[in-house]
């Protein structure tokens, strides 16, 4: 064997040991890549349908679609397979020491005497062996050692059934060996193996194997089946199998992916800009680590990176570049209103910019600059004209500043409860911030009211207010203590009085018990109703009575009957409340309380009832859970009754001796107790529901009367 060939074989073995050591070092120093928090720069929203989640109005460019990010480990080889490639350190019991021994003698000693194998040696096999083992080797390593010695002498070991053939390398015919699947290490000698690939292409795998395999090995590919077909010694086939196990991994799982939605820039345009940046002097190191895939259908860009750090860097550049352009054209946006009414929001946005003189007409359709536009039913138009600029106002309001020469149109769709907005991306981002401040979940207020009628007599002759101020707190009524009525209410629009009862649960009972001890107290109604903040709720309990409004008599036929025109008048108890809640829980209520009763008309000869009406109209402000007492509406009635003996009381002149006429005067005062309770969340609503359920549960059972 020539020296160059021997040197080449020796260098190949040394190179294999160096590769194994390097891969082992890489595996031990590999660190896991943790997940990183995403803090992308804010950008403008451009989605077809806005996702109605709270936004930070300090940023005018908030993307409503979040990117989909999958950060991987960045491992593109099988480190466990690389670590498993360790040298066989199992201690043996065989020492070999040959010095210029004949090759035939070496084969006879090892394969015949030590391994007891059947073998045939080609007559052309000649050579010498110099081998010395400093440590004993085991028996399983001997056959591999024979293959190495034969390779150094241009010979090979081929297994045929139950014996081995030792032939020159030049005499080998591939057709004489049946291929086997995978690297079966139990079969020694030269062989042909088929390796199926799962994740890597066969041609790419062959390029990785070419610098590794020895000259005596051959590697071919089967692209349709994605197979690697290799021939060589058992040691060479083992090397090929281990190399394939290292590189045949799911490379896509090792890469980090990010699908980033775009709001203002076309995906193809952004791809060109990013490629220019990555290839420039600013970010040259990222050019080979990142791949960009524009997806126009989703208005997004897919970023595929070999490392998570490169992915985050590219994502930052996407946020910087995805900004609205001053020259960007108008687009159509659809904002689905979640809590309010689309028509009301459209009117509010229209009224904000009414000074521009470009407001649309809800009756005739949206006024267009280029002509008239007819809208479908259910759509209410609004148009915002040029040169719109509103400065920030007081309080918590947010000022909006729109670009010059903007042509913004807002239409409310009542059917779908949505806003259709035609605007540039820059203008829409600011319009959306204003909409989100208006489209919030409204508070609810539970109104608990009690309408009470108190008969004024004895200590109550001067009214309930005088009784509270001079009767209870004077100490005359023992057992009731001191009633804290708080301060007078706010803005009483009708004659009367109002007090705020701070400790509502206890103090209301004290007040009613005090009134009941000195007079008759009748609860006319005790309604409870739920109403949204700044909305009006009305409850009515009563009857509609007929009232004649006009009589018609025919002038042509005096015998014709009189025609009466009748209208119906609502009587009973009517309560109308409009609450307004501020941030601290103070409830301001517009209250209209009316009690209407029908009485016989005594002031005229008309056959029509007289409507006695007692009405309280007031604006009060109290904290949630406190009770407001409204009163001072007194009613004086005179009742005339006649009684006597039957028949005798009807005798003229003498009948007065057997009858009696009584004139009875009665005075009553109407009191209204109202307690608002603010419901801010679902927990408050459930708590109130449980409270009412417990009230129903604690009611006494109805008396049971057995059937006769």
XYZ file of C-alpha atoms in Angstrom:
708
model
C 0.000 0.000 0.000
C 1.390 3.433 -0.924
C 2.234 6.001 1.728
C -0.122 8.715 0.356
C -3.028 6.303 0.613
C -2.056 5.361 4.174
C -1.699 9.016 5.192
C -5.126 9.771 3.721
C -6.766 6.962 5.686
C -5.072 8.076 8.889
C -6.177 11.700 8.429
C -9.746 10.530 7.796
C -9.849 8.643 11.100
C -8.392 11.611 12.979
C -10.995 13.898 11.385
C -13.814 11.628 12.582
C -12.526 11.746 16.181
C -12.264 15.560 16.052
C -15.864 15.856 14.758
C -17.193 13.629 17.529
C -15.378 15.666 20.194
C -16.644 18.942 18.727
C -20.268 17.792 18.665
C -19.985 16.588 22.236
C -18.655 19.979 23.346
C -21.470 21.780 21.513
C -24.082 19.623 23.211
C -22.756 20.275 26.717
C -22.591 24.047 26.169
C -26.012 24.352 24.566
C -28.321 26.661 26.546
C -32.077 26.803 26.303
C -33.662 29.838 24.774
C -36.440 31.171 27.018
C -39.531 32.906 25.868
C -39.292 36.656 25.607
C -41.972 39.209 26.214
C -43.258 40.981 23.208
C -43.259 44.755 23.352
C -43.812 45.839 19.777
C -44.032 49.454 18.904
C -47.575 50.705 18.525
C -48.980 50.949 15.055
C -52.164 51.980 13.353
C -55.200 49.739 13.277
C -56.408 48.703 9.846
C -58.385 45.528 10.373
C -61.538 44.928 8.418
C -63.520 44.402 11.633
C -62.177 46.092 14.720
C -61.729 43.915 17.762
C -63.348 45.913 20.540
C -60.851 45.693 23.381
C -59.769 48.604 25.591
C -56.858 50.569 24.143
C -54.415 53.079 25.478
C -55.413 56.405 23.996
C -51.989 57.824 24.660
C -50.911 55.865 21.606
C -52.670 56.728 18.396
C -51.425 53.637 16.566
C -52.610 50.518 18.368
C -52.837 47.402 16.220
C -55.969 45.435 17.079
C -54.525 42.204 15.646
C -51.756 40.658 17.676
C -48.907 38.830 15.915
C -48.705 35.052 16.142
C -45.218 34.173 17.413
C -43.697 30.740 17.900
C -40.219 30.892 19.351
C -38.198 27.680 18.970
C -35.046 26.402 20.590
C -32.856 27.126 17.579
C -31.556 23.532 17.498
C -31.155 22.237 13.953
C -29.307 18.990 14.760
C -30.037 16.054 17.036
C -27.715 16.718 19.974
C -28.736 13.523 21.729
C -27.540 11.513 18.728
C -24.292 13.484 18.648
C -23.628 12.889 22.333
C -24.231 9.152 21.950
C -21.235 8.862 19.614
C -18.683 7.896 22.246
C -15.759 5.546 22.027
C -16.128 1.999 23.257
C -14.379 1.995 26.616
C -15.499 -1.494 27.644
C -12.443 -3.298 29.055
C -11.247 -6.358 27.160
C -9.028 -9.331 27.764
C -7.191 -9.662 24.440
C -3.775 -8.113 23.751
C -2.522 -7.915 20.164
C 1.098 -7.409 19.203
C 2.168 -7.869 15.575
C 5.338 -6.623 13.940
C 5.562 -6.979 10.152
C 3.367 -10.071 10.309
C 1.854 -11.532 7.193
C -1.750 -10.465 6.539
C -2.850 -14.076 6.053
C -1.397 -15.061 9.415
C -3.148 -12.131 11.130
C -6.507 -13.130 9.594
C -6.032 -16.761 10.557
C -5.242 -15.869 14.164
C -8.039 -13.366 14.698
C -10.899 -14.774 12.623
C -10.002 -18.422 13.011
C -8.462 -18.890 16.425
C -10.091 -16.054 18.388
C -13.503 -15.604 16.690
C -14.022 -19.103 15.253
C -15.481 -17.698 12.011
C -15.604 -19.331 8.589
C -13.702 -17.342 6.007
C -12.208 -17.545 2.514
C -9.103 -15.553 1.530
C -8.584 -14.521 -2.050
C -5.178 -15.706 -3.369
C -4.367 -12.149 -4.424
C -4.481 -10.893 -0.869
C -0.983 -10.024 0.295
C 0.353 -7.583 2.826
C 1.868 -7.112 6.224
C 0.470 -6.067 9.579
C 2.055 -4.030 12.351
C -0.314 -3.708 15.296
C 0.192 -3.116 18.993
C -2.569 -2.575 21.595
C -1.521 -0.778 24.763
C -4.709 -1.859 26.541
C -6.647 -5.093 26.141
C -9.564 -5.070 23.678
C -12.775 -7.059 23.863
C -13.775 -9.755 21.426
C -16.571 -7.701 19.829
C -14.049 -5.148 18.574
C -11.860 -7.637 16.742
C -13.929 -7.905 13.564
C -14.008 -4.143 13.156
C -10.271 -4.068 13.694
C -9.864 -6.652 10.931
C -11.847 -4.410 8.557
C -9.526 -1.482 9.313
C -6.422 -3.606 8.654
C -7.909 -4.941 5.404
C -8.781 -1.417 4.249
C -5.170 -0.363 4.770
C -4.143 -3.240 2.471
C -6.738 -2.493 -0.254
C -8.878 -5.449 0.789
C -12.371 -5.823 2.184
C -14.459 -8.229 4.209
C -17.728 -9.410 2.631
C -20.232 -11.641 4.411
C -21.981 -14.346 2.365
C -24.489 -16.364 4.361
C -22.491 -18.166 7.097
C -18.938 -17.367 5.967
C -16.820 -14.340 5.151
C -14.928 -13.581 1.948
C -11.738 -11.543 2.000
C -11.183 -10.082 -1.441
C -9.298 -7.161 -3.008
C -11.263 -3.922 -3.083
C -11.003 -3.785 -6.864
C -12.761 -7.146 -7.269
C -15.934 -6.175 -5.393
C -19.238 -6.281 -7.298
C -22.190 -4.413 -5.740
C -24.633 -6.854 -7.277
C -23.295 -9.665 -5.135
C -24.687 -8.132 -1.907
C -28.358 -7.678 -1.055
C -29.163 -4.237 0.378
C -30.492 -4.004 3.902
C -32.531 -1.342 5.674
C -30.593 0.864 8.047
C -27.252 0.293 9.673
C -27.509 -3.269 11.025
C -24.335 -3.398 13.119
C -24.713 -7.127 13.758
C -23.593 -7.785 10.183
C -19.888 -7.165 9.743
C -18.101 -6.603 6.501
C -18.774 -4.580 3.421
C -22.488 -4.005 2.740
C -25.201 -1.879 1.147
C -27.697 -0.038 3.349
C -30.864 1.986 2.643
C -31.608 4.941 4.961
C -35.120 6.545 4.770
C -35.170 10.273 5.538
C -38.026 12.057 7.352
C -37.300 15.783 7.419
C -34.270 16.513 5.262
C -34.084 16.144 1.485
C -31.939 13.325 0.110
C -29.784 15.617 -2.051
C -29.116 17.954 0.851
C -28.192 15.010 3.066
C -25.810 13.695 0.387
C -24.014 17.047 0.336
C -23.460 16.713 4.069
C -22.201 13.116 3.737
C -19.776 13.648 0.850
C -16.970 15.225 2.947
C -17.419 12.583 5.664
C -17.530 9.218 3.891
C -14.349 7.430 2.852
C -13.244 6.864 -0.713
C -14.215 3.211 -0.468
C -17.815 4.187 0.332
C -20.425 5.241 -2.167
C -23.531 7.351 -1.446
C -26.414 7.752 -3.888
C -29.914 9.213 -3.530
C -33.426 8.238 -4.502
C -35.239 11.579 -4.656
C -38.810 10.326 -5.320
C -38.649 8.114 -2.214
C -36.307 10.462 -0.313
C -33.781 7.688 0.398
C -30.019 7.524 0.937
C -28.348 4.390 -0.477
C -24.816 3.838 0.872
C -22.211 1.113 0.512
C -19.110 0.572 2.660
C -17.705 -1.274 5.582
C -19.705 -1.733 8.761
C -17.724 1.058 10.417
C -18.320 3.414 7.495
C -22.037 2.545 7.398
C -22.258 3.188 11.123
C -20.682 6.609 10.576
C -23.209 7.379 7.823
C -26.135 6.273 9.992
C -25.030 8.389 12.943
C -24.509 11.426 10.706
C -28.018 11.043 9.264
C -29.462 10.779 12.795
C -27.801 14.086 13.686
C -29.068 16.112 10.716
C -32.402 14.421 9.900
C -34.479 16.542 12.304
C -37.533 18.787 11.983
C -35.694 21.960 11.027
C -38.920 23.977 10.969
C -39.449 23.199 14.645
C -36.040 24.608 15.349
C -36.847 27.866 13.577
C -38.744 30.750 15.136
C -41.844 31.932 13.288
C -43.867 35.136 13.512
C -46.983 36.019 11.525
C -47.191 39.794 11.914
C -50.366 41.574 10.710
C -49.859 44.856 8.902
C -52.073 47.882 9.249
C -50.729 50.505 6.883
C -48.180 48.955 4.513
C -48.605 46.456 1.703
C -46.792 43.145 2.465
C -44.800 43.215 -0.790
C -43.681 46.785 -0.156
C -42.632 45.966 3.389
C -40.703 42.888 2.219
C -38.652 44.991 -0.194
C -37.922 47.588 2.478
C -36.874 44.959 5.031
C -34.603 43.186 2.549
C -32.929 46.506 1.798
C -32.380 47.124 5.507
C -31.081 43.614 6.215
C -28.615 43.777 3.342
C -27.356 47.238 4.290
C -24.659 48.127 6.755
C -27.127 48.530 9.626
C -28.167 44.872 9.973
C -25.838 42.796 7.755
C -25.623 39.953 10.275
C -29.348 39.214 9.972
C -29.439 38.767 6.217
C -28.691 35.042 6.223
C -30.696 34.252 9.364
C -34.090 35.600 8.334
C -36.512 34.736 5.581
C -39.498 36.954 4.761
C -42.709 35.632 3.202
C -45.370 38.258 2.322
C -48.976 37.024 2.639
C -51.217 39.471 0.821
C -54.449 37.579 1.545
C -54.014 38.138 5.291
C -52.298 41.514 4.913
C -49.459 40.050 6.964
C -45.823 39.091 6.656
C -44.336 35.777 7.817
C -40.872 35.990 9.376
C -38.856 32.758 9.603
C -35.662 33.046 11.619
C -32.959 30.675 12.775
C -32.752 32.414 16.159
C -35.315 34.076 18.389
C -33.120 37.160 18.817
C -33.064 37.757 15.062
C -36.846 37.308 15.001
C -37.333 39.992 17.632
C -35.037 42.368 15.784
C -36.955 41.951 12.535
C -40.261 42.355 14.371
C -39.051 45.678 15.746
C -38.247 46.867 12.216
C -41.713 45.777 11.062
C -43.300 47.962 13.752
C -41.141 50.901 12.744
C -42.005 50.628 9.075
C -45.713 49.821 9.452
C -46.764 53.423 9.911
C -49.499 55.393 8.131
C -48.307 57.476 5.253
C -49.362 61.053 4.746
C -50.160 60.230 1.147
C -52.022 56.997 1.961
C -55.447 56.745 0.424
C -58.695 56.263 2.256
C -59.893 52.830 3.283
C -63.150 51.400 4.575
C -63.207 50.210 8.175
C -66.010 48.463 10.034
C -66.178 48.933 13.791
C -68.639 46.644 15.579
C -70.140 48.517 18.507
C -70.262 46.353 21.613
C -71.995 48.383 24.310
C -73.630 51.444 22.783
C -75.744 52.229 19.750
C -74.107 52.799 16.400
C -76.505 55.574 15.403
C -75.844 57.487 18.606
C -72.081 57.187 18.187
C -72.358 58.373 14.586
C -74.341 61.418 15.724
C -71.799 62.192 18.446
C -68.862 62.011 16.050
C -70.780 64.127 13.575
C -71.608 66.788 16.165
C -67.960 67.030 17.241
C -66.997 68.352 13.826
C -70.195 70.187 12.924
C -68.304 73.479 12.723
C -66.678 72.244 9.513
C -70.003 72.601 7.727
C -69.673 69.199 6.083
C -72.199 67.268 8.146
C -74.295 64.702 6.334
C -78.072 64.598 6.277
C -79.624 61.538 7.866
C -82.811 61.985 5.830
C -81.349 62.431 2.395
C -78.251 60.303 2.654
C -74.551 61.009 2.813
C -73.464 64.187 1.111
C -70.598 63.394 -1.228
C -68.187 65.855 -2.743
C -68.545 64.302 -6.163
C -72.315 63.821 -6.103
C -75.192 62.371 -4.166
C -74.970 58.963 -2.574
C -78.007 56.851 -1.736
C -77.738 54.752 1.399
C -79.357 51.437 2.184
C -82.097 51.328 4.851
C -80.784 51.328 8.393
C -77.690 53.442 7.622
C -77.274 56.896 9.086
C -74.611 59.070 7.443
C -72.098 61.437 8.892
C -69.313 63.303 7.117
C -66.350 65.144 8.510
C -64.931 67.805 6.265
C -61.512 69.330 5.646
C -59.196 71.154 8.001
C -60.510 69.453 11.110
C -58.581 70.269 14.244
C -59.910 69.959 17.763
C -57.755 70.806 20.720
C -57.900 68.849 23.961
C -60.661 69.959 26.295
C -60.988 69.864 30.040
C -61.589 66.902 32.297
C -60.759 63.442 31.020
C -61.661 64.102 27.403
C -59.137 63.241 24.720
C -58.439 65.744 21.964
C -58.274 64.628 18.334
C -56.206 66.208 15.591
C -56.895 65.112 12.008
C -54.755 65.533 8.963
C -55.439 68.352 6.583
C -57.513 67.769 3.489
C -59.070 64.703 5.103
C -62.335 63.423 3.743
C -63.800 61.276 6.495
C -67.225 59.674 6.359
C -68.926 57.816 9.186
C -72.133 55.833 8.718
C -74.092 54.120 11.478
C -75.578 50.747 10.578
C -78.565 50.255 12.865
C -79.243 46.697 11.672
C -75.761 45.352 12.512
C -75.007 47.965 15.204
C -71.752 48.866 13.501
C -69.943 51.953 12.255
C -68.733 52.091 8.671
C -65.849 54.550 8.449
C -64.157 55.819 5.312
C -60.868 57.439 6.298
C -57.136 57.298 5.883
C -55.241 54.951 8.226
C -53.815 57.870 10.164
C -57.218 59.492 10.707
C -58.934 56.213 11.515
C -56.492 55.374 14.294
C -57.494 58.584 16.096
C -61.201 58.143 15.365
C -61.037 54.628 16.754
C -59.407 55.875 19.963
C -62.348 58.242 20.466
C -64.891 55.504 19.695
C -63.350 53.155 22.226
C -63.678 55.806 24.918
C -67.386 56.117 24.110
C -68.156 52.431 23.545
C -67.757 51.286 27.135
C -69.851 49.017 29.325
C -72.480 51.219 31.043
C -73.172 51.017 34.743
C -76.515 49.833 36.056
C -78.500 51.276 38.934
C -81.071 49.412 41.013
C -83.795 51.834 42.111
C -85.702 50.756 45.215
C -88.643 53.047 45.934
C -91.410 53.177 48.517
C -94.439 55.446 48.068
C -96.082 55.990 51.458
C -99.199 57.911 52.419
C -99.383 59.217 56.000
C -102.584 60.481 57.614
C -101.985 63.855 59.295
C -103.580 63.996 62.749
C -102.628 64.629 66.350
C -98.828 64.989 66.524
C -98.664 64.921 62.725
C -101.110 67.753 62.248
C -98.317 70.055 61.110
C -96.836 67.564 58.670
C -94.109 64.967 58.613
C -91.257 67.465 58.349
C -92.326 69.243 61.554
C -92.706 65.890 63.278
C -89.175 64.830 62.345
C -87.652 68.123 63.448
C -89.615 68.723 66.660
C -91.130 65.412 67.641
C -88.698 62.501 67.369
C -85.484 64.257 68.271
C -87.083 66.106 71.205
C -86.952 62.934 73.288
C -90.713 62.604 73.596
C -90.754 59.232 71.820
C -88.613 56.903 73.872
C -87.162 53.818 72.271
C -86.479 55.358 68.856
C -83.287 57.177 69.721
C -82.082 59.991 67.525
C -82.967 59.866 63.842
C -80.098 61.205 61.676
C -81.791 62.635 58.615
C -78.632 64.124 57.188
C -78.769 67.235 55.032
C -81.570 68.435 52.770
C -81.595 67.103 49.241
C -80.544 68.976 46.142
C -82.690 71.172 43.919
C -86.273 70.465 44.902
C -88.313 71.669 41.929
C -91.682 71.397 43.664
C -92.874 72.464 47.133
C -91.935 70.000 49.834
C -88.900 68.733 51.677
C -86.154 66.155 51.129
C -83.769 64.406 53.504
C -80.922 61.998 52.993
C -81.046 59.005 55.329
C -77.463 57.838 55.736
C -77.929 54.481 57.474
C -80.686 53.403 55.123
C -81.469 49.938 56.430
C -81.949 50.939 60.080
C -82.976 54.585 59.853
C -85.801 53.973 57.377
C -87.377 51.477 59.755
C -86.978 53.948 62.632
C -88.713 56.688 60.656
C -91.609 54.493 59.550
C -92.086 53.030 63.028
C -92.157 56.516 64.496
C -94.831 57.590 62.028
C -96.890 54.444 62.606
C -97.079 55.092 66.370
C -98.857 58.410 65.927
C -100.850 57.939 62.737
C -101.889 55.612 59.965
C -99.157 54.732 57.449
C -100.167 53.153 54.135
C -97.593 51.830 51.673
C -99.134 52.592 48.304
C -96.382 50.911 46.282
C -92.862 49.568 46.718
C -91.393 49.053 43.247
C -87.828 48.051 42.359
C -86.440 48.530 38.896
C -83.081 48.240 37.157
C -81.957 50.950 34.766
C -78.788 51.743 32.825
C -76.735 54.753 33.732
C -78.141 57.950 32.196
C -81.245 56.138 30.937
C -84.846 56.714 31.993
C -86.924 54.058 33.730
C -90.669 54.358 34.313
C -92.998 52.171 36.346
C -96.762 52.635 36.489
C -99.287 50.875 38.694
C -102.906 51.916 38.223
C -105.892 52.078 35.903
C -106.875 54.032 32.839
C -110.248 55.680 33.372
C -112.453 57.138 30.630
C -112.826 60.911 30.629
C -115.229 62.695 28.214
C -113.495 65.422 26.299
C -116.223 66.618 23.914
C -119.969 66.213 23.255
C -121.624 66.535 19.862
C -125.358 67.137 19.230
C -126.898 67.050 15.783
C -128.518 70.316 14.684
C -130.488 68.608 11.933
C -132.180 65.926 14.003
C -132.820 67.068 17.576
C -133.900 63.554 18.520
C -130.533 62.045 17.667
C -128.442 60.913 20.641
C -125.563 62.901 22.031
C -122.156 61.684 20.871
C -119.438 61.747 23.521
C -115.745 61.753 22.620
C -113.813 59.842 25.247
C -110.117 59.811 26.127
C -108.399 57.681 28.725
C -106.445 59.149 31.607
C -103.803 57.195 33.496
C -104.323 57.014 37.240
C -102.446 55.305 40.003
C -98.758 55.558 40.813
C -96.161 56.564 38.224
C -92.440 56.726 39.024
C -89.905 58.006 36.499
C -86.199 58.001 37.406
C -83.109 58.927 35.363
C -79.888 58.178 37.286
C -76.421 59.491 36.489
C -73.412 57.975 38.250
C -70.018 59.621 38.588
C -66.683 57.949 39.235
C -66.925 58.244 43.047
C -70.324 56.526 43.222
C -72.469 59.642 43.689
C -75.835 59.104 42.018
C -77.693 62.109 40.640
C -81.337 61.299 39.924
C -84.042 63.119 38.004
C -87.183 61.980 39.816
C -90.801 62.429 38.788
C -93.270 60.834 41.201
C -96.979 61.180 40.495
C -100.000 59.762 42.307
C -103.287 60.346 40.490
C -106.676 59.276 41.880
C -110.178 59.671 40.469
C -112.851 61.380 42.561
C -116.447 62.470 42.026
C -116.775 65.911 40.517
C -118.371 68.387 42.922
C -117.409 71.648 41.279
C -119.533 71.257 38.137
C -122.467 69.366 36.724
C -120.344 67.427 34.250
C -120.592 63.683 34.437
C -116.827 63.274 34.544
C -114.392 62.301 37.300
C -112.020 64.722 38.900
C -108.361 63.656 38.752
C -106.610 64.410 42.019
C -102.917 64.553 41.213
C -99.962 64.737 43.581
C -96.643 65.119 41.782
C -93.032 65.375 42.939
C -90.407 66.477 40.436
C -86.928 66.793 41.851
C -83.224 66.422 41.126
C -81.298 64.872 43.998
C -77.777 63.540 44.507
C -76.887 60.857 47.051
C -74.307 58.136 47.420
C -74.974 54.583 46.366
C -76.873 52.694 49.081
C -78.262 55.782 50.821
C -81.952 56.680 50.892
C -83.508 59.978 49.884
C -86.852 60.949 51.441
C -89.098 63.300 49.492
C -92.282 64.690 51.031
C -94.367 67.734 51.722
C -97.216 67.045 49.281
C -100.383 67.246 51.360
C -103.931 66.508 50.258
C -107.024 67.723 52.098
C -110.321 65.988 51.431
C -113.857 66.679 52.674
C -116.319 63.810 52.862
C -120.063 64.341 53.497
C -121.994 61.299 54.748
C -125.667 60.854 55.676
C -127.078 58.166 57.980
C -130.523 57.484 59.500
C -133.408 55.093 60.060
C -134.833 53.497 56.960
C -138.031 55.059 55.607
C -138.369 57.446 58.561
C -135.335 59.473 57.531
C -136.974 60.138 54.156
C -140.146 61.804 55.579
C -140.191 65.494 54.604
C -139.434 67.871 57.461
C -139.775 65.154 60.096
C -137.044 63.047 58.497
C -134.310 65.237 60.004
C -135.292 63.917 63.403
C -134.367 60.383 62.324
C -131.159 61.146 60.267
C -127.676 62.572 60.760
C -125.348 64.423 58.327
C -121.586 64.175 58.966
C -118.850 66.379 57.421
C -115.422 64.723 57.766
C -112.174 66.462 56.857
C -109.009 64.373 56.245
C -105.455 65.405 55.473
C -102.765 63.084 54.066
C -99.138 63.589 53.080
C -97.259 61.693 50.395
C -93.728 60.446 51.148
C -91.353 58.941 48.603
C -88.308 56.942 49.749
C -85.780 56.149 47.004
C -82.578 54.119 47.428
C -80.202 53.823 44.434
C -77.636 51.015 44.372
C -74.910 51.123 41.742
C -74.108 47.794 40.057
C -70.613 47.922 38.621
C -69.940 44.287 37.747
C -71.401 40.804 37.624
C -70.548 40.150 41.265
C -72.749 43.051 42.372
C -75.581 41.788 40.166
C -75.341 38.270 41.599
C -75.271 39.643 45.143
C -78.487 41.593 44.587
C -80.146 38.593 42.968
C -79.276 36.437 45.968
C -80.630 39.130 48.290
C -84.002 39.195 46.538
C -84.096 35.405 46.425
C -83.558 35.263 50.186
C -86.386 37.750 50.686
C -88.755 35.485 48.785
C -87.526 32.447 50.696
C -88.185 34.109 54.070
C -91.775 35.031 53.252
C -94.313 33.338 55.579
C -96.215 30.477 53.956
C -99.749 31.034 52.738
C -102.491 29.657 55.000
C -103.739 26.288 53.850
C -107.483 25.734 53.867
C -108.660 22.187 53.182
C -111.347 21.828 50.562
C -114.868 21.303 51.821
